[in-house]
C-alpha positions as a Markdown table, in Angstrom:
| # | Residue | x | y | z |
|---|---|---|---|---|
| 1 | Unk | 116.6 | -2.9 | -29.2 |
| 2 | Unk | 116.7 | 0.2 | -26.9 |
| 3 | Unk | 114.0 | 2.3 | -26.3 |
| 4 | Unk | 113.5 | 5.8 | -24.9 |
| 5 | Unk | 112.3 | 5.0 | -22.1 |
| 6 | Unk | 115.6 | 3.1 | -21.5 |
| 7 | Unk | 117.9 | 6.3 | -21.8 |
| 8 | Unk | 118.5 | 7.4 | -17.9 |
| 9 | Unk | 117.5 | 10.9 | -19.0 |
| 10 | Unk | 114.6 | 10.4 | -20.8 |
| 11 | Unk | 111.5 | 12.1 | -18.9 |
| 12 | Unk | 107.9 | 10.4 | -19.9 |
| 13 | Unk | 106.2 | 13.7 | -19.1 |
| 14 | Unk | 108.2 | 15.9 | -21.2 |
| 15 | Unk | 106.3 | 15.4 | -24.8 |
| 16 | Unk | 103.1 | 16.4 | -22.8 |
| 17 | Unk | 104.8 | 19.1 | -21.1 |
| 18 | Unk | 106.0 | 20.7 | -24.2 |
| 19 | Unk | 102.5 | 20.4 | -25.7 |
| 20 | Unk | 100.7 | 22.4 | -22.4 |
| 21 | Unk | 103.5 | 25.1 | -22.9 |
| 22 | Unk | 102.9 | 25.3 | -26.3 |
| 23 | Unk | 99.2 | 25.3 | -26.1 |
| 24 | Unk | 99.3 | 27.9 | -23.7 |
| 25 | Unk | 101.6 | 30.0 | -25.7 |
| 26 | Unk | 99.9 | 29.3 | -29.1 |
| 27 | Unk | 96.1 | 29.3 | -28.7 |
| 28 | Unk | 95.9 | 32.7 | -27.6 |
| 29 | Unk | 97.7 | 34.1 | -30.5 |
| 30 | Unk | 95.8 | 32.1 | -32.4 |
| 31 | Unk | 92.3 | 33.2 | -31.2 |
| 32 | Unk | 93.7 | 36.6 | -31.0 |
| 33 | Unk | 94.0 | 36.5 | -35.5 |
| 34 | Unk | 92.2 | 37.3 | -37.7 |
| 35 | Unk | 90.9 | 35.1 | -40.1 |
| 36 | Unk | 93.0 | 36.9 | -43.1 |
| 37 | Unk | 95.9 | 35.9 | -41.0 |
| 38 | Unk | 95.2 | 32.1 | -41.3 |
| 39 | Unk | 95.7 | 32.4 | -45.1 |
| 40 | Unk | 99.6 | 33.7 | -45.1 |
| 41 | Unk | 101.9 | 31.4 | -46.2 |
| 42 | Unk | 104.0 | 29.4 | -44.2 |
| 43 | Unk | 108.0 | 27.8 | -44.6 |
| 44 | Unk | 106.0 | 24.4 | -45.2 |
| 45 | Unk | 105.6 | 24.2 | -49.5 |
| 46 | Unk | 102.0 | 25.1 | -50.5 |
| 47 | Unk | 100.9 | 24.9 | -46.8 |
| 48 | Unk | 99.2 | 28.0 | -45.0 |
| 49 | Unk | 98.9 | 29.0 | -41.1 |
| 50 | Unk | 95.2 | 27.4 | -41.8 |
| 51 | Unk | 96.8 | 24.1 | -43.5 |
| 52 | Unk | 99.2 | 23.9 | -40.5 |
| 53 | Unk | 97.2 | 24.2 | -37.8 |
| 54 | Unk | 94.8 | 21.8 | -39.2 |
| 55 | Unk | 97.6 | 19.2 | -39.8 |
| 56 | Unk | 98.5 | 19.5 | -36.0 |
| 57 | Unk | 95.3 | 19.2 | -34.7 |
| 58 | Unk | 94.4 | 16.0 | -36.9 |
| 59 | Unk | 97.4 | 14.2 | -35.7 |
| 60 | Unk | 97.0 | 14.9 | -32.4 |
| 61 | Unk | 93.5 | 13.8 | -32.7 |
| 62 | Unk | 94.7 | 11.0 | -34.3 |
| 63 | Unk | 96.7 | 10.4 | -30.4 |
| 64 | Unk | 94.3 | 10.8 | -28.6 |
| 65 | Unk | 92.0 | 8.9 | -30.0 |
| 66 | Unk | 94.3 | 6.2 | -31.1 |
| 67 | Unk | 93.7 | 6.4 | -34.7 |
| 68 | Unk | 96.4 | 5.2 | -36.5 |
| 69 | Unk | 96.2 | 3.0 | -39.7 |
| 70 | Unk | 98.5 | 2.3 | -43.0 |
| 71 | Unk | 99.9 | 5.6 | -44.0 |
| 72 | Unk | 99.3 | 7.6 | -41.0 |
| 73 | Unk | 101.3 | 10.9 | -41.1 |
| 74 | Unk | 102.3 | 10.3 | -44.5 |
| 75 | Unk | 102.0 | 13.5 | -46.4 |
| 76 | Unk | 99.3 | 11.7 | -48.3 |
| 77 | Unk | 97.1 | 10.8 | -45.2 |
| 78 | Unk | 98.3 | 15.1 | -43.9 |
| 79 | Unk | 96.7 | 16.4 | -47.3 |
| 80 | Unk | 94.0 | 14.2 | -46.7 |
| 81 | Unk | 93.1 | 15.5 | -43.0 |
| 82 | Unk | 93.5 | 19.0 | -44.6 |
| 83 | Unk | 91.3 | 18.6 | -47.1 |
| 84 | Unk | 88.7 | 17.2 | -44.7 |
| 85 | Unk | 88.8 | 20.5 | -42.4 |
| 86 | Unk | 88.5 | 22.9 | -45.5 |
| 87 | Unk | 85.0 | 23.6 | -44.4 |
| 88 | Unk | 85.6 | 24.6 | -40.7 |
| 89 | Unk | 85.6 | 27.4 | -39.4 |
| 90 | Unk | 89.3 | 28.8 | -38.3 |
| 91 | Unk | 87.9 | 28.6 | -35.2 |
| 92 | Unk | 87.2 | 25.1 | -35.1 |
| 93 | Unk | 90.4 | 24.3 | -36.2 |
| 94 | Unk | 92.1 | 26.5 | -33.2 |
| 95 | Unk | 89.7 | 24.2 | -30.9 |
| 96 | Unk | 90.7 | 20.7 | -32.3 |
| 97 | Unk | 94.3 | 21.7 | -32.0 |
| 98 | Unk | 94.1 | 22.9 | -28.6 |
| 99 | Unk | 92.0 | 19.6 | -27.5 |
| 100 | Unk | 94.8 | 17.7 | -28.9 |
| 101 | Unk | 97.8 | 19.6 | -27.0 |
| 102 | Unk | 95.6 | 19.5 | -23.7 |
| 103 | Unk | 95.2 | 15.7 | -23.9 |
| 104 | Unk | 97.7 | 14.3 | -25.6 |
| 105 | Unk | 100.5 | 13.9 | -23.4 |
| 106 | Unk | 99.1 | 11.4 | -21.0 |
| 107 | Unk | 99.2 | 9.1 | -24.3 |
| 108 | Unk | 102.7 | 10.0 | -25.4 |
| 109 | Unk | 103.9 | 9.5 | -21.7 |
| 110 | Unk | 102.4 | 5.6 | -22.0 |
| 111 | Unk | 103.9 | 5.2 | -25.5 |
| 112 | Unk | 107.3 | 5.2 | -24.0 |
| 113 | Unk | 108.9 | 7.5 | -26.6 |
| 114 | Unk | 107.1 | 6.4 | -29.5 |
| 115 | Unk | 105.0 | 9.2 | -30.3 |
| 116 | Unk | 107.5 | 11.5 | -29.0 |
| 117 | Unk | 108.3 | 13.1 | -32.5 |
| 118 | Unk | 104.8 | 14.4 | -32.6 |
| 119 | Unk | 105.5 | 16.8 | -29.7 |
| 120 | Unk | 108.4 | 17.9 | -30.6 |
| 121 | Unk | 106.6 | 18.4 | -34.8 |
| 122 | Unk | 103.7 | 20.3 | -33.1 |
| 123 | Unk | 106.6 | 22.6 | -31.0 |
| 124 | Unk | 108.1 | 23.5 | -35.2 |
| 125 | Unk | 105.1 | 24.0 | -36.5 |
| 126 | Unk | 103.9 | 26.7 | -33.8 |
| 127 | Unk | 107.2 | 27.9 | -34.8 |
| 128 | Unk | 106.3 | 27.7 | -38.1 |
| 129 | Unk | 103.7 | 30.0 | -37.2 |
| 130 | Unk | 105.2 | 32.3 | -35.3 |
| 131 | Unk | 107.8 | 32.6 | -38.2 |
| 132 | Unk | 104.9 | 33.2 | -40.9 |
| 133 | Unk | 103.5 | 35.8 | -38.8 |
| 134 | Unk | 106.6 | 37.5 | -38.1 |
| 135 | Unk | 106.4 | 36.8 | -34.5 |
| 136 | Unk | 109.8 | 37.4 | -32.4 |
| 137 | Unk | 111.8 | 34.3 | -31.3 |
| 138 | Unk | 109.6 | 31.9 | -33.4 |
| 139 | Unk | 110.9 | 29.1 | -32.7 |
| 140 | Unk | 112.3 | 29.9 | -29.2 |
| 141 | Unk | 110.1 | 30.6 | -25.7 |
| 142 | Unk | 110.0 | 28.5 | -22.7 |
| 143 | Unk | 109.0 | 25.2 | -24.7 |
| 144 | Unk | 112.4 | 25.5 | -26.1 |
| 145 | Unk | 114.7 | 23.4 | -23.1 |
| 146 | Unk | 111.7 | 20.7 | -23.9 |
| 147 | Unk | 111.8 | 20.5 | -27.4 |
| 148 | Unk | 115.6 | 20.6 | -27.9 |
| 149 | Unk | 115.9 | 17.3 | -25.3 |
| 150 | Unk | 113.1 | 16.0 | -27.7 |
| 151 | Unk | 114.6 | 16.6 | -31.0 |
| 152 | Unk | 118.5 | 14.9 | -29.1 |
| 153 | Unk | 116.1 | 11.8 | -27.8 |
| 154 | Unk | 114.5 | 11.7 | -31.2 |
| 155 | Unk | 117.2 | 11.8 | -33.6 |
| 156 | Unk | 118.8 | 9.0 | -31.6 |
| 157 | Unk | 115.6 | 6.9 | -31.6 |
| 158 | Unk | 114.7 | 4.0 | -33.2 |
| 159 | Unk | 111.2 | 5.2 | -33.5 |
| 160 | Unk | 112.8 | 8.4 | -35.7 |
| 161 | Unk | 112.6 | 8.5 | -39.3 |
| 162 | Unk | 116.1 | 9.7 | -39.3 |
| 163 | Unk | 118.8 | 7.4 | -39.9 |
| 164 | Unk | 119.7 | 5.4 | -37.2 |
| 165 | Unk | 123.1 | 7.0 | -35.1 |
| 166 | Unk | 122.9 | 10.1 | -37.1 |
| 167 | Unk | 123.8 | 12.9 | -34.5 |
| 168 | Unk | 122.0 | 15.9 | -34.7 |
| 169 | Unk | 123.8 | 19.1 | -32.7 |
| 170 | Unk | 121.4 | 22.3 | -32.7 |
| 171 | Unk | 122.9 | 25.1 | -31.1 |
| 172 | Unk | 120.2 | 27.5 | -30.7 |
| 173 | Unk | 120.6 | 30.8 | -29.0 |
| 174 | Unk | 123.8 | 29.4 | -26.9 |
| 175 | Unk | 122.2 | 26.3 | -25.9 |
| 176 | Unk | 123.8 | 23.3 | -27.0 |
């Protein structure tokens, strides 16, 4: 079985990279809103900019501190990390999220590719964000070299949910 990590272009850093461009990107809008603005709806069924942000910053958590158990990142074991942030402050949900894009990359660098996918899920969801809030160029920015070598390295992966040798061709504002 191939790995990742055994691809001659794969980068170890890049996962983490995309997370710190993200972060640095993301967190400021974020802390910028309003808290009316964490309660739009998003593209993700019955999930808000609140319910996104605190599924991000769960599984991340769940990277850093190597948390990871039957189910993990089900949508089950999502709606359950959800639910158990309803009580926080938006704030406190901005400040898991950005812990987890600060310090998760080391982790994903390790894993070889494995927990790859999470980056490049964190770099939609910001998107998903951006989209909700009708932010320009959503899912674009200067994460978007990173995340598209991501989403080619993940949808060839054996680590992907996505059927083995399905090719996946995004052509997104003239990149290919």
């Amino acid at each position: 079985m191939t790995t990742a990590a055994d691809d001659e272009t794969y980068e170890p850093e890049r996962a983490g990279r995309l997370l710190r461009t993200e972060r640095d990107a993301l967190i400021p809008l974020l802390r910028a809103a309003p808290d009316e603005a964490f309660a739009v709806r998003t593209c993700c069924p019955g999930w808000t900019v609140r319910h996104v942000l605190a599924h991000c910053g769960s599984a991340l958590m769940r990277v850093v501190e190597s948390r990871y158990g039957e189910g993990v990142f089900s949508p089950e074991s999502n709606e359950r990390d959800i639910a158990e942030r309803a009580d926080w402050p938006n704030s406190r949900v901005v400040d898991e999220l950005e812990r987890g894009m600060s310090e998760a990359g080391p982790i994903m660098a390790a894993a070889k590719g494995r927990l790859d996918g999470i980056a490049l899920g964190e770099w939609v969801h910001a998107g998903d964000v951006r989209e909700a809030w009708g932010k320009p160029g959503a899912y674009g920015g200067d994460g978007l070299v990173d995340a598209l070598a991501l989403l080619a390295q993940h949808s060839r992966s054996p680590f992907s949910a996505a059927t083995p040798g399905l090719a996946v061709h995004a052509d997104v504002d003239g990149r290919d």
